[in-house]
mmCIF file with all atom_site columns, C-alpha atoms in Angstrom:
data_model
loop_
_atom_site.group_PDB
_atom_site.id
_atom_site.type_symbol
_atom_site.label_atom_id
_atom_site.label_alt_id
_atom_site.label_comp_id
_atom_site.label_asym_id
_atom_site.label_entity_id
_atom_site.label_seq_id
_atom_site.pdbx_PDB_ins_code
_atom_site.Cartn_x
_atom_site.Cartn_y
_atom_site.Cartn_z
_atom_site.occupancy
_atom_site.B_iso_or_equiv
_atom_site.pdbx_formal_charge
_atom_site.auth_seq_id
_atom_site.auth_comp_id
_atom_site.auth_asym_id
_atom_site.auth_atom_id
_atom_site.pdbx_PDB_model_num
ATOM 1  C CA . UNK Q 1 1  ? 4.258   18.813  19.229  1.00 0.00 ? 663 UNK Q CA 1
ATOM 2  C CA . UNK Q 1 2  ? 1.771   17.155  17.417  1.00 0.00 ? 664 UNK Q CA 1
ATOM 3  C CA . UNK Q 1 3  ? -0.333  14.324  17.901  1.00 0.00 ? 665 UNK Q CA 1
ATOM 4  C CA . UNK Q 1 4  ? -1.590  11.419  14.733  1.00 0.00 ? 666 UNK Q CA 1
ATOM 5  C CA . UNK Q 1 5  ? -4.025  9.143   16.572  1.00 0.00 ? 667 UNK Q CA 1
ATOM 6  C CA . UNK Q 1 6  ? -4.849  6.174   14.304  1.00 0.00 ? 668 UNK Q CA 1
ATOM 7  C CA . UNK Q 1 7  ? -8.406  4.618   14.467  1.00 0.00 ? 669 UNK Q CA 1
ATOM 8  C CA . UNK Q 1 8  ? -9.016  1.092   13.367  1.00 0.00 ? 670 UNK Q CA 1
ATOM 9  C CA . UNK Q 1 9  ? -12.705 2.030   13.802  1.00 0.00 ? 671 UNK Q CA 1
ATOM 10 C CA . UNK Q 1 10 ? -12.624 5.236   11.495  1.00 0.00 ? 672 UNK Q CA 1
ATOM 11 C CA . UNK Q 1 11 ? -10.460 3.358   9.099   1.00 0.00 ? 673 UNK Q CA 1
ATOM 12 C CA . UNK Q 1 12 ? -13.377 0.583   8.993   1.00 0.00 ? 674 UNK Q CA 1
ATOM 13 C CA . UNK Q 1 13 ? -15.573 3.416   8.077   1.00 0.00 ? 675 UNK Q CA 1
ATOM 14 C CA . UNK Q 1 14 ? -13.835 4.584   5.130   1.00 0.00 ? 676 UNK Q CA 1
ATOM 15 C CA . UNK Q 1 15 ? -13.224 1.263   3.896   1.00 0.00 ? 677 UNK Q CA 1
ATOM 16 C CA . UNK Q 1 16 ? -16.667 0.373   4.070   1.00 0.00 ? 678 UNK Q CA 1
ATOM 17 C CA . UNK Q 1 17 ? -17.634 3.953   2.333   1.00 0.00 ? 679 UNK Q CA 1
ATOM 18 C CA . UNK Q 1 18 ? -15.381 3.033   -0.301  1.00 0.00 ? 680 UNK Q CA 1
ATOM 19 C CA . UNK Q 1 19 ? -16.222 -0.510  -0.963  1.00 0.00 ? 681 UNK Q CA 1
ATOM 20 C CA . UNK Q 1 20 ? -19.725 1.189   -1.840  1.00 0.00 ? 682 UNK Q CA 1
ATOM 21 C CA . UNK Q 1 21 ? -18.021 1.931   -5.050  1.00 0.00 ? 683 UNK Q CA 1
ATOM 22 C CA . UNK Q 1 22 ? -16.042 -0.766  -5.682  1.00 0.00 ? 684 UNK Q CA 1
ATOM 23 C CA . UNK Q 1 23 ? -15.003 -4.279  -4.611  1.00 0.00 ? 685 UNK Q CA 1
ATOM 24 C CA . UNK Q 1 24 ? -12.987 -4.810  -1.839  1.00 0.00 ? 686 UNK Q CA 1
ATOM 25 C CA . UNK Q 1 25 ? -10.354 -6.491  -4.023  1.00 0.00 ? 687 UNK Q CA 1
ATOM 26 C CA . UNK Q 1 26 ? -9.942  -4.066  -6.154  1.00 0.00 ? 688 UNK Q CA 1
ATOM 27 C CA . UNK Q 1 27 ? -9.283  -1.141  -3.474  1.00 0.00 ? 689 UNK Q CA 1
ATOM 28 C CA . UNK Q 1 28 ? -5.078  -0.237  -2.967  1.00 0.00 ? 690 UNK Q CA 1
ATOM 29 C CA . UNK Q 1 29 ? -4.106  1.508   0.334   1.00 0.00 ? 691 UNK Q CA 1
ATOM 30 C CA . UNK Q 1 30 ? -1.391  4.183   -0.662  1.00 0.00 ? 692 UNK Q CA 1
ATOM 31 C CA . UNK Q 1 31 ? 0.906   3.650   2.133   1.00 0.00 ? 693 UNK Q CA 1
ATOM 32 C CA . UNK Q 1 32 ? 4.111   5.604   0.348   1.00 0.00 ? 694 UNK Q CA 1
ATOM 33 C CA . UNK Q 1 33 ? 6.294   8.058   2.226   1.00 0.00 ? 695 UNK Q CA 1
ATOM 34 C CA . UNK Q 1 34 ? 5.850   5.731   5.200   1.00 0.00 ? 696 UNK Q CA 1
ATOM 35 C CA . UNK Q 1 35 ? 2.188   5.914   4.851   1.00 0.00 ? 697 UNK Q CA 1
ATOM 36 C CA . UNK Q 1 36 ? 2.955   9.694   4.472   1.00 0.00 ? 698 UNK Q CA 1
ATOM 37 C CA . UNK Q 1 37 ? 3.925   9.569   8.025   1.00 0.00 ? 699 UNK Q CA 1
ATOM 38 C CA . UNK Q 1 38 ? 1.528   7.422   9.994   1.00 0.00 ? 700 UNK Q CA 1
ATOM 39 C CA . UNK Q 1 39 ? 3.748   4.228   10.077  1.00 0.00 ? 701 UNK Q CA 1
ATOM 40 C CA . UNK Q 1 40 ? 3.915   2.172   7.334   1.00 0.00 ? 702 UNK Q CA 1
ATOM 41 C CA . UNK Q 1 41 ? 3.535   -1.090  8.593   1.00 0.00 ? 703 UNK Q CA 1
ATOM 42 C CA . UNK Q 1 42 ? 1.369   -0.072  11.465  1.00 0.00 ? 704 UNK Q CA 1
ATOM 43 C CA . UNK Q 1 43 ? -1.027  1.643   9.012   1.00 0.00 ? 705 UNK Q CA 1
ATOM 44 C CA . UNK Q 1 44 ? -0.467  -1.600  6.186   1.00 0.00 ? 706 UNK Q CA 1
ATOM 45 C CA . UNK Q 1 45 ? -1.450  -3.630  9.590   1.00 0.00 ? 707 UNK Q CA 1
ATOM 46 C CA . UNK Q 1 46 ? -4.483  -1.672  10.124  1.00 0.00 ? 708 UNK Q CA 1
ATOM 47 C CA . UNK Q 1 47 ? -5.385  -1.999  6.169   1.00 0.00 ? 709 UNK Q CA 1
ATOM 48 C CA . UNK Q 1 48 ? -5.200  -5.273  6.147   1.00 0.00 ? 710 UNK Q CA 1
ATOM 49 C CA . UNK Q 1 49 ? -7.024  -6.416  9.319   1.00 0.00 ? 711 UNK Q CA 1
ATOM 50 C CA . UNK Q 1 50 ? -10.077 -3.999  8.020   1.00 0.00 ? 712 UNK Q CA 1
ATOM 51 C CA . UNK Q 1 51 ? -9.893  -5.612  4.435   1.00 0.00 ? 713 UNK Q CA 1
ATOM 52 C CA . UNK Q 1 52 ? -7.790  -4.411  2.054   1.00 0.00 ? 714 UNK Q CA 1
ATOM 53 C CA . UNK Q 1 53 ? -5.680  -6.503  0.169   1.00 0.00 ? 715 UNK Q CA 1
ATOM 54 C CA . UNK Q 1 54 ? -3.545  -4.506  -2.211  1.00 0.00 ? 716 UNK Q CA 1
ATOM 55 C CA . UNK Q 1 55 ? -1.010  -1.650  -1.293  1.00 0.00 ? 717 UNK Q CA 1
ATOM 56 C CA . UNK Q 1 56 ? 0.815   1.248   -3.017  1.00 0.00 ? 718 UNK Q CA 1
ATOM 57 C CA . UNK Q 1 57 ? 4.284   2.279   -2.625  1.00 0.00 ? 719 UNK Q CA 1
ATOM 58 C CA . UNK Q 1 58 ? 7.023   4.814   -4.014  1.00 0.00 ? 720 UNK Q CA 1
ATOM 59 C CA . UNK Q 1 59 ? 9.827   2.253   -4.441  1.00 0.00 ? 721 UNK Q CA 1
ATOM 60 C CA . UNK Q 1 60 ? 11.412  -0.947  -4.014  1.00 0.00 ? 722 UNK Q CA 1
ATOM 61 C CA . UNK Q 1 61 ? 12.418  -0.527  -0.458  1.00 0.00 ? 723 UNK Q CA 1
ATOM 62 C CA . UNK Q 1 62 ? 8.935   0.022   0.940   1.00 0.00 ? 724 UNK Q CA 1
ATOM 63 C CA . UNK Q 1 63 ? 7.565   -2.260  -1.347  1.00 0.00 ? 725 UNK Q CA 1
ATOM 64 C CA . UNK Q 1 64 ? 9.867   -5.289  0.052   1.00 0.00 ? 726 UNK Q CA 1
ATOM 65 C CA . UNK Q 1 65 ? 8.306   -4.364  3.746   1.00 0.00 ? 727 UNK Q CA 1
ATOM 66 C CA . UNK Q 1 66 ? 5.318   -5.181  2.905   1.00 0.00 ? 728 UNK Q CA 1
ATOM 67 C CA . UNK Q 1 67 ? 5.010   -7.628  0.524   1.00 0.00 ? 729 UNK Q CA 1
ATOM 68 C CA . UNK Q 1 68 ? 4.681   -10.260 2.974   1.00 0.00 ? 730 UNK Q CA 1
ATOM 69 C CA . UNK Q 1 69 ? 1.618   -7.853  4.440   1.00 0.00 ? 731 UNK Q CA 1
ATOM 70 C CA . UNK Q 1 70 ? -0.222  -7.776  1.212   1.00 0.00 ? 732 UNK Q CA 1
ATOM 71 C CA . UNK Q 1 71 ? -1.876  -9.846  -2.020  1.00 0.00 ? 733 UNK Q CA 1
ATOM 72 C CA . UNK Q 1 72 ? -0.260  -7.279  -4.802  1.00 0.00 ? 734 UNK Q CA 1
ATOM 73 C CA . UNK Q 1 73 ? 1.922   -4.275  -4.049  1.00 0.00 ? 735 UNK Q CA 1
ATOM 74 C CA . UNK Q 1 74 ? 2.027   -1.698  -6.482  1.00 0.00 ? 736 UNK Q CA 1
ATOM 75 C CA . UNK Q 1 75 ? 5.958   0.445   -6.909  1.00 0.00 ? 737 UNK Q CA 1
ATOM 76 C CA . UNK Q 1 76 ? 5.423   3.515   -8.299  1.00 0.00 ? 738 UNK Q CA 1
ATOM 77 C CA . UNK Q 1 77 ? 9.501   4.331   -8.498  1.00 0.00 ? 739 UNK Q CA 1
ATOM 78 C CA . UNK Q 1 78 ? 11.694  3.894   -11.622 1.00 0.00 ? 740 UNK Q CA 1
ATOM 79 C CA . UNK Q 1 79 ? 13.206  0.929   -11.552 1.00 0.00 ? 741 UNK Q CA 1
ATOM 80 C CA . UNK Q 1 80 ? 16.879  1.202   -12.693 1.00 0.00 ? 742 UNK Q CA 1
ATOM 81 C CA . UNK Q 1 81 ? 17.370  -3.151  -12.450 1.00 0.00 ? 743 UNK Q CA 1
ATOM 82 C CA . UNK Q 1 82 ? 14.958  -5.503  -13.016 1.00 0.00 ? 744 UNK Q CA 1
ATOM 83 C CA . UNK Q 1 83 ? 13.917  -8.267  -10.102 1.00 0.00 ? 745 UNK Q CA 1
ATOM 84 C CA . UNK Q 1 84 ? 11.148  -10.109 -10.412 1.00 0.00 ? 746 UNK Q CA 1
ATOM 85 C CA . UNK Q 1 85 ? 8.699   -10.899 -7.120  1.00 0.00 ? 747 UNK Q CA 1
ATOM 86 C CA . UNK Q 1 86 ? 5.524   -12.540 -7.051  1.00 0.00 ? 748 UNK Q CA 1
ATOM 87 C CA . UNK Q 1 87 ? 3.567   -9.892  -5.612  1.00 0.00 ? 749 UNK Q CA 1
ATOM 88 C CA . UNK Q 1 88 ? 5.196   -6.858  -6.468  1.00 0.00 ? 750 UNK Q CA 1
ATOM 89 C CA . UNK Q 1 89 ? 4.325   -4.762  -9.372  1.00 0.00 ? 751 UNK Q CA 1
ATOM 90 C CA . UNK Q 1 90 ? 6.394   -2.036  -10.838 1.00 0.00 ? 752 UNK Q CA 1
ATOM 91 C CA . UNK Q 1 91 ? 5.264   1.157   -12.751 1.00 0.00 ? 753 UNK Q CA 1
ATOM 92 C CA . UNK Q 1 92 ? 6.392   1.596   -16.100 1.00 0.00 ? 754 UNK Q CA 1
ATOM 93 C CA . UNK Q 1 93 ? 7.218   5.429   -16.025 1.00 0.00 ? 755 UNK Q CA 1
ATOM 94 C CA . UNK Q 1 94 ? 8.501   6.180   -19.370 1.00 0.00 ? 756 UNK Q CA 1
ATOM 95 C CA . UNK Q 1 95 ? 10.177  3.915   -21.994 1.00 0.00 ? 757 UNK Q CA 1
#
């Protein structure tokens, strides 16, 4: 069985590595595929308390999770209906 132990320290770290090269605002936590397995509001929680205000997602359903969570949330899925949301962006995949 294995074992994922999250760090809110080692998280810190690599924010604060990545902020280096760019603004905080301007940094997106890909959390799709449930945070590709870590939780995805558990690891959005741990994004946000260490800075991050902006989130990437693979479709509507996680995107609606956590758009509460976060300033902008980015939806990488097709989108086969339009609905409009404040904070919630959708890809344009193809025309």
């Amino acid at each position: 069985m294995s074992l994922i132990k999250l760090s809110q320290s080692a998280l810190n770290a690599n924010i604060k590595e990545i902020s280096k090269k760019a603004p905080i605002e301007k940094i997106y936590a890909v959390l799709k595929d449930n945070a590709y397995g870590h939780g995805l509001l558990e690891f959005g929680a741990m994004c946000v308390k260490g800075g991050i205000q902006n989130a990437i997602v693979r479709d509507k359903s996680e995107a609606l999770r956590l758009y509460a969570t976060f300033k902008n949330v980015l939806c990488l899925a097709e989108l086969r209906e339009f609905d409009a949301y404040e904070n919630i962006h959708f890809a344009v995949n193809s025309f």
